[in-house]
JSON list of C-alpha atoms in Angstrom, two decimals:
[
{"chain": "A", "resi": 1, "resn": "UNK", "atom": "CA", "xyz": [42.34, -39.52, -2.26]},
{"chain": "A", "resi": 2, "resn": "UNK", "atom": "CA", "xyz": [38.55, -40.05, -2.35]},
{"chain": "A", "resi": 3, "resn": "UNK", "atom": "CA", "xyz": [36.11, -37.73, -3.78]},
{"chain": "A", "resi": 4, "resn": "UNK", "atom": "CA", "xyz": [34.97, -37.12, 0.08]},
{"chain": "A", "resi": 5, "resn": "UNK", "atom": "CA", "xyz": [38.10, -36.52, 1.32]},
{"chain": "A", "resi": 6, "resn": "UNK", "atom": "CA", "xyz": [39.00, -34.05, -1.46]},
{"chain": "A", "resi": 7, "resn": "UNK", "atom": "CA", "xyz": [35.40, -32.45, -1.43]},
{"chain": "A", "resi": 8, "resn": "UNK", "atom": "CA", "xyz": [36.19, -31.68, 2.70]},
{"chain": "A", "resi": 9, "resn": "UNK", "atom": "CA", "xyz": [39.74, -30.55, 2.02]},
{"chain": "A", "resi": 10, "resn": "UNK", "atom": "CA", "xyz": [37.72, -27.84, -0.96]},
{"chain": "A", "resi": 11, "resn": "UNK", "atom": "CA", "xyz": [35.77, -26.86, 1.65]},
{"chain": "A", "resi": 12, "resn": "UNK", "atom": "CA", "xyz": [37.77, -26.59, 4.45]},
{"chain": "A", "resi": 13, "resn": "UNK", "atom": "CA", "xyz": [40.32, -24.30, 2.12]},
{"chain": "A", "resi": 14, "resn": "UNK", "atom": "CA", "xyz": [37.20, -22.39, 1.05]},
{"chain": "A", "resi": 15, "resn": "UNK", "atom": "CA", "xyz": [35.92, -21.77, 4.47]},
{"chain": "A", "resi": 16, "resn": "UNK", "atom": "CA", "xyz": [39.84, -20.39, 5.28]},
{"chain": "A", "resi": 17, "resn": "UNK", "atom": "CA", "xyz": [40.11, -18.33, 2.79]},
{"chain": "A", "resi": 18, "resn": "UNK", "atom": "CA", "xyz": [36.60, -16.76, 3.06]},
{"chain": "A", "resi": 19, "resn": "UNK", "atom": "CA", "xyz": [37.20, -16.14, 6.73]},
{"chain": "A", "resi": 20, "resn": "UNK", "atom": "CA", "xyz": [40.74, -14.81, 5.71]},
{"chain": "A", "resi": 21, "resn": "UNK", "atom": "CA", "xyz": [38.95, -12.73, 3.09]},
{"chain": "A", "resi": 22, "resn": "UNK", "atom": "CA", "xyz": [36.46, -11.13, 5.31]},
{"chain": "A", "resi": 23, "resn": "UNK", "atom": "CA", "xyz": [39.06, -10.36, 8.25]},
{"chain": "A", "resi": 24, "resn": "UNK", "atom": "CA", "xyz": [41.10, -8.83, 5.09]},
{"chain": "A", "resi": 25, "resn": "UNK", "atom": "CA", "xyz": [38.55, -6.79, 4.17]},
{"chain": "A", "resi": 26, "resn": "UNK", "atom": "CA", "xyz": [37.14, -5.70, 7.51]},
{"chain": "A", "resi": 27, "resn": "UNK", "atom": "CA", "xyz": [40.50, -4.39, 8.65]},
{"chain": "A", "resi": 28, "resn": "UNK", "atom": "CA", "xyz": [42.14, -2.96, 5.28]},
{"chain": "A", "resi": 29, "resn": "UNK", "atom": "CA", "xyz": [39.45, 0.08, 4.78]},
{"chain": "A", "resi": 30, "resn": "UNK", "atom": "CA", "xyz": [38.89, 0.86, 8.38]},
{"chain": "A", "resi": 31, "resn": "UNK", "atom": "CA", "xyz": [42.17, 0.42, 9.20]},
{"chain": "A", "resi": 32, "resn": "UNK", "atom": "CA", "xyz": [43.45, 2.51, 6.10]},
{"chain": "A", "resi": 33, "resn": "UNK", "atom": "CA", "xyz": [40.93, 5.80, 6.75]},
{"chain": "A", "resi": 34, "resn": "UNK", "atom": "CA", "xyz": [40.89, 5.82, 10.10]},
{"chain": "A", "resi": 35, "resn": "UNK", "atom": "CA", "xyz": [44.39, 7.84, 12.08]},
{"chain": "A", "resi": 36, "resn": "UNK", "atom": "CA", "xyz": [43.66, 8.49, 15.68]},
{"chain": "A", "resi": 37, "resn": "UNK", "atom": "CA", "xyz": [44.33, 12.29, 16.36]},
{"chain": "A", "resi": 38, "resn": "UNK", "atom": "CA", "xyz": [46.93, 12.83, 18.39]},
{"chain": "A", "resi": 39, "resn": "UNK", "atom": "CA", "xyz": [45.58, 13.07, 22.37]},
{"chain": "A", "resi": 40, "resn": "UNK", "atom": "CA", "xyz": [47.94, 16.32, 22.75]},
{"chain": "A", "resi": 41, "resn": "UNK", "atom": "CA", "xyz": [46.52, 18.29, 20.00]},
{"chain": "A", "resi": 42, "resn": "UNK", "atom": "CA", "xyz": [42.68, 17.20, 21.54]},
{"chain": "A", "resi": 43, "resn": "UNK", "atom": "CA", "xyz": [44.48, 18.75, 24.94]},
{"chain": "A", "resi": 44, "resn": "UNK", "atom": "CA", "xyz": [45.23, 21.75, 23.60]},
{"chain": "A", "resi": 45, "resn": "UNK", "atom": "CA", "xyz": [42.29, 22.81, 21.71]},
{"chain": "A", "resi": 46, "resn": "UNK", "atom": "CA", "xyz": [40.14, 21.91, 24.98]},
{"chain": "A", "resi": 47, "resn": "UNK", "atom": "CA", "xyz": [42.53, 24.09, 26.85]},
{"chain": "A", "resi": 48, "resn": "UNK", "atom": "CA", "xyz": [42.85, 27.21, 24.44]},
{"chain": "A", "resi": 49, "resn": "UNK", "atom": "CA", "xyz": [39.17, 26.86, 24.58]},
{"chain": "A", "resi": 50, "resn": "UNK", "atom": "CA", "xyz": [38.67, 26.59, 28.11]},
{"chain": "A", "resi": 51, "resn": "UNK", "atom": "CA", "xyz": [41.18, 29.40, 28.49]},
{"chain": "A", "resi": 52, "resn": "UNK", "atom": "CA", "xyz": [39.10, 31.55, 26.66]},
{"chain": "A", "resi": 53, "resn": "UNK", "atom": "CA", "xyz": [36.14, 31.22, 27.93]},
{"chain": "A", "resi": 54, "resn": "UNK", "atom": "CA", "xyz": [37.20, 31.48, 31.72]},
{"chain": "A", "resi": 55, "resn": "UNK", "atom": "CA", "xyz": [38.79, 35.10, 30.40]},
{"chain": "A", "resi": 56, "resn": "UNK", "atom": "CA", "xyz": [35.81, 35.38, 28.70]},
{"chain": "A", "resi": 57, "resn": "UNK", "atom": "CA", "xyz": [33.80, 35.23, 32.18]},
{"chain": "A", "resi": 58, "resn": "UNK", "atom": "CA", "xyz": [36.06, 37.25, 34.14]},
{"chain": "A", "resi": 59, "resn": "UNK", "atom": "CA", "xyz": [35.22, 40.23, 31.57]},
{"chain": "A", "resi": 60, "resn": "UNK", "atom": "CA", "xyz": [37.32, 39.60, 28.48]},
{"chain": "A", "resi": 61, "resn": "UNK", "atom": "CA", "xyz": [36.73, 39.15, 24.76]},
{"chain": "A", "resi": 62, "resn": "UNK", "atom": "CA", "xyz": [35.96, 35.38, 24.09]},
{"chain": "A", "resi": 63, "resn": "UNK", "atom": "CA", "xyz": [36.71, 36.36, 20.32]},
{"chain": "A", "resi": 64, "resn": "UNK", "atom": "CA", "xyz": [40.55, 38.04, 21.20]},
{"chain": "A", "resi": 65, "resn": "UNK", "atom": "CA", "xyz": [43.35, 35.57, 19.91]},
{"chain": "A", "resi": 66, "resn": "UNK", "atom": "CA", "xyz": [41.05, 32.48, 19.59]},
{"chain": "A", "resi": 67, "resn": "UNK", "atom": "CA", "xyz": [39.16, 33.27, 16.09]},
{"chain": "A", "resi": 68, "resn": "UNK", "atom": "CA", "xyz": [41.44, 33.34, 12.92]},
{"chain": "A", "resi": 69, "resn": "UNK", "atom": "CA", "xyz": [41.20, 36.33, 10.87]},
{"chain": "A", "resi": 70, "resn": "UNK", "atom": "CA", "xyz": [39.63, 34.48, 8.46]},
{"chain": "A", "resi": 71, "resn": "UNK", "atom": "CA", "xyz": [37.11, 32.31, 10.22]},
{"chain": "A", "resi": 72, "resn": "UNK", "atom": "CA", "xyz": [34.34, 31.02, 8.72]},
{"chain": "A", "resi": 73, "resn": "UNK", "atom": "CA", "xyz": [30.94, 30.98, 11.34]},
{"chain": "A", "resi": 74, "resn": "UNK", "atom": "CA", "xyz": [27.73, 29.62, 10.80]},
{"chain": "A", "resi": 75, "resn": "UNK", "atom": "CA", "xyz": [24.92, 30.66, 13.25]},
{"chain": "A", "resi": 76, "resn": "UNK", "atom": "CA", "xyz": [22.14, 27.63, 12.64]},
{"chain": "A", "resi": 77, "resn": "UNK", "atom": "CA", "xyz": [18.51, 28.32, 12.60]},
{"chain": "A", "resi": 78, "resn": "UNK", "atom": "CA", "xyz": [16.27, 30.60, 10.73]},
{"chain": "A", "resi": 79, "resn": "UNK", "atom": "CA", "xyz": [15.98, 34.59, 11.43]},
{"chain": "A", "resi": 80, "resn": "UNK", "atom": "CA", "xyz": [17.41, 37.55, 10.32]},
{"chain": "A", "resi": 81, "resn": "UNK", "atom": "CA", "xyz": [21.16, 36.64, 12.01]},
{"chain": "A", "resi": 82, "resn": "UNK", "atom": "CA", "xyz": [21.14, 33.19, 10.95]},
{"chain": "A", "resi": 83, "resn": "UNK", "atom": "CA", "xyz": [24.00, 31.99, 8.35]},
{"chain": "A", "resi": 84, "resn": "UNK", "atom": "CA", "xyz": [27.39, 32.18, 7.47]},
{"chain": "A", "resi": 85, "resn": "UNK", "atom": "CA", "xyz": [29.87, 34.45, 8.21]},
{"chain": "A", "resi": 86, "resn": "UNK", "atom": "CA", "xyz": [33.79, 34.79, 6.71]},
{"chain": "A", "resi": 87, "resn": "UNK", "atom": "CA", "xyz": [36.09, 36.77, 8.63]},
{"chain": "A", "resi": 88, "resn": "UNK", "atom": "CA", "xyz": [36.00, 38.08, 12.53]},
{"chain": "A", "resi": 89, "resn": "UNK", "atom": "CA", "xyz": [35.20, 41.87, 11.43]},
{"chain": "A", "resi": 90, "resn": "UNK", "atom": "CA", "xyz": [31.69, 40.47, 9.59]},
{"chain": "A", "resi": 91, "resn": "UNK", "atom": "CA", "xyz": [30.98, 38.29, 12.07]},
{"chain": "A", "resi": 92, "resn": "UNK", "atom": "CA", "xyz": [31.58, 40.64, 15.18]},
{"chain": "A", "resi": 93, "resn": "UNK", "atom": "CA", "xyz": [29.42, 43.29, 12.82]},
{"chain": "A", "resi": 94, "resn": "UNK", "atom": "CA", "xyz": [26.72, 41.60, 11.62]},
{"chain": "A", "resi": 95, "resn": "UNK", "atom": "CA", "xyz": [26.10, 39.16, 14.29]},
{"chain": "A", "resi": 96, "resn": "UNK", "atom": "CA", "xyz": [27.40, 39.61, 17.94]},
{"chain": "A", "resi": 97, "resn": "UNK", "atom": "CA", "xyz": [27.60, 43.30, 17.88]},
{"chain": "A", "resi": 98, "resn": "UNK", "atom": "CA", "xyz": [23.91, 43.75, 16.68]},
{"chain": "A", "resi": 99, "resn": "UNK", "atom": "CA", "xyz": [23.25, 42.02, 20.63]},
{"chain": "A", "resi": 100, "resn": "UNK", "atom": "CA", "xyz": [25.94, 42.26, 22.84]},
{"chain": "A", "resi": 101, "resn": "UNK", "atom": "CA", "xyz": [25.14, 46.55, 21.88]},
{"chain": "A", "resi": 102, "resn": "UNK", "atom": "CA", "xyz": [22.06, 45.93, 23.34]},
{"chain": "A", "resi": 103, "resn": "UNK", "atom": "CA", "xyz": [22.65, 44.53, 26.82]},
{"chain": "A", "resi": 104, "resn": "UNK", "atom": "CA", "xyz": [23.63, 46.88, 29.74]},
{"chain": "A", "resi": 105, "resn": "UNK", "atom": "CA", "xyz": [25.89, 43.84, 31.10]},
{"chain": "A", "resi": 106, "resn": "UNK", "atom": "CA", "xyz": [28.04, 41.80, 29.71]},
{"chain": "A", "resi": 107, "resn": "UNK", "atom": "CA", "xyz": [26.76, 38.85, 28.53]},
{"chain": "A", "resi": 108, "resn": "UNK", "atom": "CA", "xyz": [28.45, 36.29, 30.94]},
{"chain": "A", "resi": 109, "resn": "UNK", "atom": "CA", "xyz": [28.91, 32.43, 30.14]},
{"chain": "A", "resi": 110, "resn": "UNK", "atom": "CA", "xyz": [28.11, 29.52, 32.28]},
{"chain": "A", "resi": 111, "resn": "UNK", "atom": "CA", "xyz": [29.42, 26.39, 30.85]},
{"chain": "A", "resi": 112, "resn": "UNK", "atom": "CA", "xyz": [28.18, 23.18, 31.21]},
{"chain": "A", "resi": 113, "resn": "UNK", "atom": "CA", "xyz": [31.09, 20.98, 29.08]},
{"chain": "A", "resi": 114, "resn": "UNK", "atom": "CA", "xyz": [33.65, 21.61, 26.75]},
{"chain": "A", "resi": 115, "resn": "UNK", "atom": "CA", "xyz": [34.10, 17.83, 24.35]},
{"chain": "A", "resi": 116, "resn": "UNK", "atom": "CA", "xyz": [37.39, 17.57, 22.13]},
{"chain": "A", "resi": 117, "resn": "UNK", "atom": "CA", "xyz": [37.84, 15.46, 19.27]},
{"chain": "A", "resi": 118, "resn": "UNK", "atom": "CA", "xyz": [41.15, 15.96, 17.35]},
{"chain": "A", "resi": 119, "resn": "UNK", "atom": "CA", "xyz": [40.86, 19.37, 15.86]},
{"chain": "A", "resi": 120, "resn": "UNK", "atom": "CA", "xyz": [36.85, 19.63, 16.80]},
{"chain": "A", "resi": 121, "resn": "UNK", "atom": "CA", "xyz": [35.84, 21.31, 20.50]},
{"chain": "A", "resi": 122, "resn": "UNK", "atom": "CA", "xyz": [32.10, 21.35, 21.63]},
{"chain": "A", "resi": 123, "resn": "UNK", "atom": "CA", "xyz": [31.12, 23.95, 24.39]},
{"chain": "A", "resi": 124, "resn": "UNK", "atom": "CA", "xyz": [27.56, 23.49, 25.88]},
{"chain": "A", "resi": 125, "resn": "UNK", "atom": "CA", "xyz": [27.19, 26.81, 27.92]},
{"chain": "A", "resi": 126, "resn": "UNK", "atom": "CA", "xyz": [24.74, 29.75, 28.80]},
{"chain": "A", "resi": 127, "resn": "UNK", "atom": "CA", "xyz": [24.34, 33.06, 28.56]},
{"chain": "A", "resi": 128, "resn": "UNK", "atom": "CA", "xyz": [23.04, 35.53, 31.08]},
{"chain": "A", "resi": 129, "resn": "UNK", "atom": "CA", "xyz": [22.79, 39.32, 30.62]},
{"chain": "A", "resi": 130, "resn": "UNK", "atom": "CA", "xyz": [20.33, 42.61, 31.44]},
{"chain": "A", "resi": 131, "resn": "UNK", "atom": "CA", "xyz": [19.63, 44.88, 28.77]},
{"chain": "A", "resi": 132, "resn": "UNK", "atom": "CA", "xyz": [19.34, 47.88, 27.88]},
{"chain": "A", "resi": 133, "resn": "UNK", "atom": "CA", "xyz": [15.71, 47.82, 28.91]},
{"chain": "A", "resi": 134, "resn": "UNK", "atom": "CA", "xyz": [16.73, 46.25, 31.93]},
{"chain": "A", "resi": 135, "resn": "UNK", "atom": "CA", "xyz": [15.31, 42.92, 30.68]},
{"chain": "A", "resi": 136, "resn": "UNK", "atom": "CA", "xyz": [17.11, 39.36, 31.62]},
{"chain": "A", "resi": 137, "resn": "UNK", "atom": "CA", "xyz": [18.16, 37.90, 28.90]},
{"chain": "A", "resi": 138, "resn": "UNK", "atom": "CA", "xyz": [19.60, 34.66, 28.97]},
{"chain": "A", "resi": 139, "resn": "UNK", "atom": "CA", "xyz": [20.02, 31.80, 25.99]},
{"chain": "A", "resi": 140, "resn": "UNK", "atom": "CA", "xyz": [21.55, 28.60, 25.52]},
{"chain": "A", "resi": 141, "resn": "UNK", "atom": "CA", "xyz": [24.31, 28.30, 23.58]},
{"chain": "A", "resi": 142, "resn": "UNK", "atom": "CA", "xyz": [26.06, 24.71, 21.44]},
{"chain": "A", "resi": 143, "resn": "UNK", "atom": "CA", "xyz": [29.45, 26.13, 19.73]},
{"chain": "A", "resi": 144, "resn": "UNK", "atom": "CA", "xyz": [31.27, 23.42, 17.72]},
{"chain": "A", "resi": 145, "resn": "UNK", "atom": "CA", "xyz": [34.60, 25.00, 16.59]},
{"chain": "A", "resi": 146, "resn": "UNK", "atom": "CA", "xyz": [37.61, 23.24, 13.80]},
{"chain": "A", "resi": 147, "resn": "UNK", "atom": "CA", "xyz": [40.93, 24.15, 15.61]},
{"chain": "A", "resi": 148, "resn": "UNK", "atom": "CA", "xyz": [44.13, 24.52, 13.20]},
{"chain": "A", "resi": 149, "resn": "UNK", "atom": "CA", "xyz": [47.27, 25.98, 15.31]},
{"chain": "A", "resi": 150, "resn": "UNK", "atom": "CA", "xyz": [45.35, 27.12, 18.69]},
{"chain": "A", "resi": 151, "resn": "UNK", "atom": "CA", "xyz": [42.87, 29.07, 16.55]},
{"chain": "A", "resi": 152, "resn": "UNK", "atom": "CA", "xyz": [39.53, 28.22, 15.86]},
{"chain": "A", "resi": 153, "resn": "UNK", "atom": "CA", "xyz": [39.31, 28.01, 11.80]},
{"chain": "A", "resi": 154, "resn": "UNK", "atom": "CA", "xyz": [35.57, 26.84, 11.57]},
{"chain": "A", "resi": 155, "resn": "UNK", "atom": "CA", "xyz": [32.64, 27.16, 13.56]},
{"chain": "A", "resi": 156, "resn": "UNK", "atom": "CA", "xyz": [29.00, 26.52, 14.04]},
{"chain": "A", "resi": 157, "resn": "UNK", "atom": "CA", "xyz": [26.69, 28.28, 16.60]},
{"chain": "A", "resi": 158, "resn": "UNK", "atom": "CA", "xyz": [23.16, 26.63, 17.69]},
{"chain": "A", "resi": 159, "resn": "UNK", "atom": "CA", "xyz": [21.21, 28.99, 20.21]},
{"chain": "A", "resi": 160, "resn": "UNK", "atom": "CA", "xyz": [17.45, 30.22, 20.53]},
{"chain": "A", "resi": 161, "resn": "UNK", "atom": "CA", "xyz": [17.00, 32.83, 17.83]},
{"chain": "A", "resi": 162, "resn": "UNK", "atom": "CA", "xyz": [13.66, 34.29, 19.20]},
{"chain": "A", "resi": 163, "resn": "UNK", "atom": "CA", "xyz": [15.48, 35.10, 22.16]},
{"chain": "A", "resi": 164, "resn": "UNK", "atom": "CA", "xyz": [18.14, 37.03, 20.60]},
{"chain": "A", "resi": 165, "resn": "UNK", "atom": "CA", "xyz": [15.99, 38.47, 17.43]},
{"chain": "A", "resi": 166, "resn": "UNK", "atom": "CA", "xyz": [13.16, 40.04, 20.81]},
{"chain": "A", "resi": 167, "resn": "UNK", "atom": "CA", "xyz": [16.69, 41.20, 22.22]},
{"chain": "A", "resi": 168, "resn": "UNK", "atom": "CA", "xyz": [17.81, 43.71, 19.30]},
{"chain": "A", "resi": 169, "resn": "UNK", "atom": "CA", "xyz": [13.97, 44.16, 18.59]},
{"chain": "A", "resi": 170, "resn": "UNK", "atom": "CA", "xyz": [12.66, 45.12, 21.91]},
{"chain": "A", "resi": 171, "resn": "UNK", "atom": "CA", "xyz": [16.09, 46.95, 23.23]},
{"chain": "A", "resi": 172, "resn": "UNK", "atom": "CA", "xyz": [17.80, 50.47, 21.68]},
{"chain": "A", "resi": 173, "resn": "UNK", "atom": "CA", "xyz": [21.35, 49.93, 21.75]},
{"chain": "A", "resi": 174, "resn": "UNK", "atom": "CA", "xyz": [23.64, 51.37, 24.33]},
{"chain": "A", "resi": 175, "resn": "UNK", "atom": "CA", "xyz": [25.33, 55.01, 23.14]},
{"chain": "A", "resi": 176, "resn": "UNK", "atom": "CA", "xyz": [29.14, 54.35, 22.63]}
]
């Protein structure tokens, strides 16, 4: 064999098993981390959300058998309602009572798209309501909610703050 010969077969191994290595490595982490969710369980948590929200805008309580107990929720922003409530009871309390009190309708959704992602579920929607001043007030609303068993375990909330702060400013709330 001739140095030539042996220098091309060097570098036609080394070219193989760098192209071998980088295909190895390429697939092995990605391939290892990453578990598509099942498309079922994405089907379901769109659906228990949808469900919700349609009973939501015939009248019902969005919150009724699609929060867990123990729900953490995290209204984005800055203002007095903004950050991070654990449990339904606080939440409902300290953050949706404090408006929905204050409107003389219910506050009714519109919504534009509801994403799912494994155990994640976007809704894009608005709200519309009169108040007790007799005000419109209407906002727009980005809810990402975690999903575990049909209930939603996590969420975050994204909306106009001003809006709602001028809304339990500006309004007395209605007498129970």
């Amino acid at each position: 064999m001739s140095f030539f010969s042996l220098t091309d077969l060097l570098a036609g191994s080394g070219r193989s098993l760098l192209i071998a290595s980088a295909v190895a490595a390429g697939m092995g982490p990605a391939h290892a981390d990453t578990t598509a969710p099942p498309a079922d369980i994405e089907a379901q948590n769109r659906t228990a959300v949808q469900v919700a929200f349609e009973k939501w805008r015939a009248g019902g309580n969005i919150f009724a058998g699609l929060l867990a107990s123990d729900v953490v929720w995290t209204i984005h922003g800055s203002g007095p309602v903004a950050g991070t409530y654990r449990g339904v009871e606080n939440f409902v309390e300290r953050a949706s009572a404090p408006l929905i009190s204050r409107l003389a309708t219910p506050l009714v959704p519109k919504v534009h798209h509801i994403w799912a992602d494994g155990d994640t579920v976007i809704i894009r929607f608005d709200g519309s309501a009169i108040t007790t001043t007799g005000a419109p007030y209407s906002n727009k609303f980005v809810w990402i909610f975690r999903m575990k068993d049909g209930a939603v375990v996590e969420a975050e909330a994204f909306l106009d703050l001003a809006a709602y702060q001028a809304v339990v400013e500006n309004n007395e709330p209605r007498s129970q």
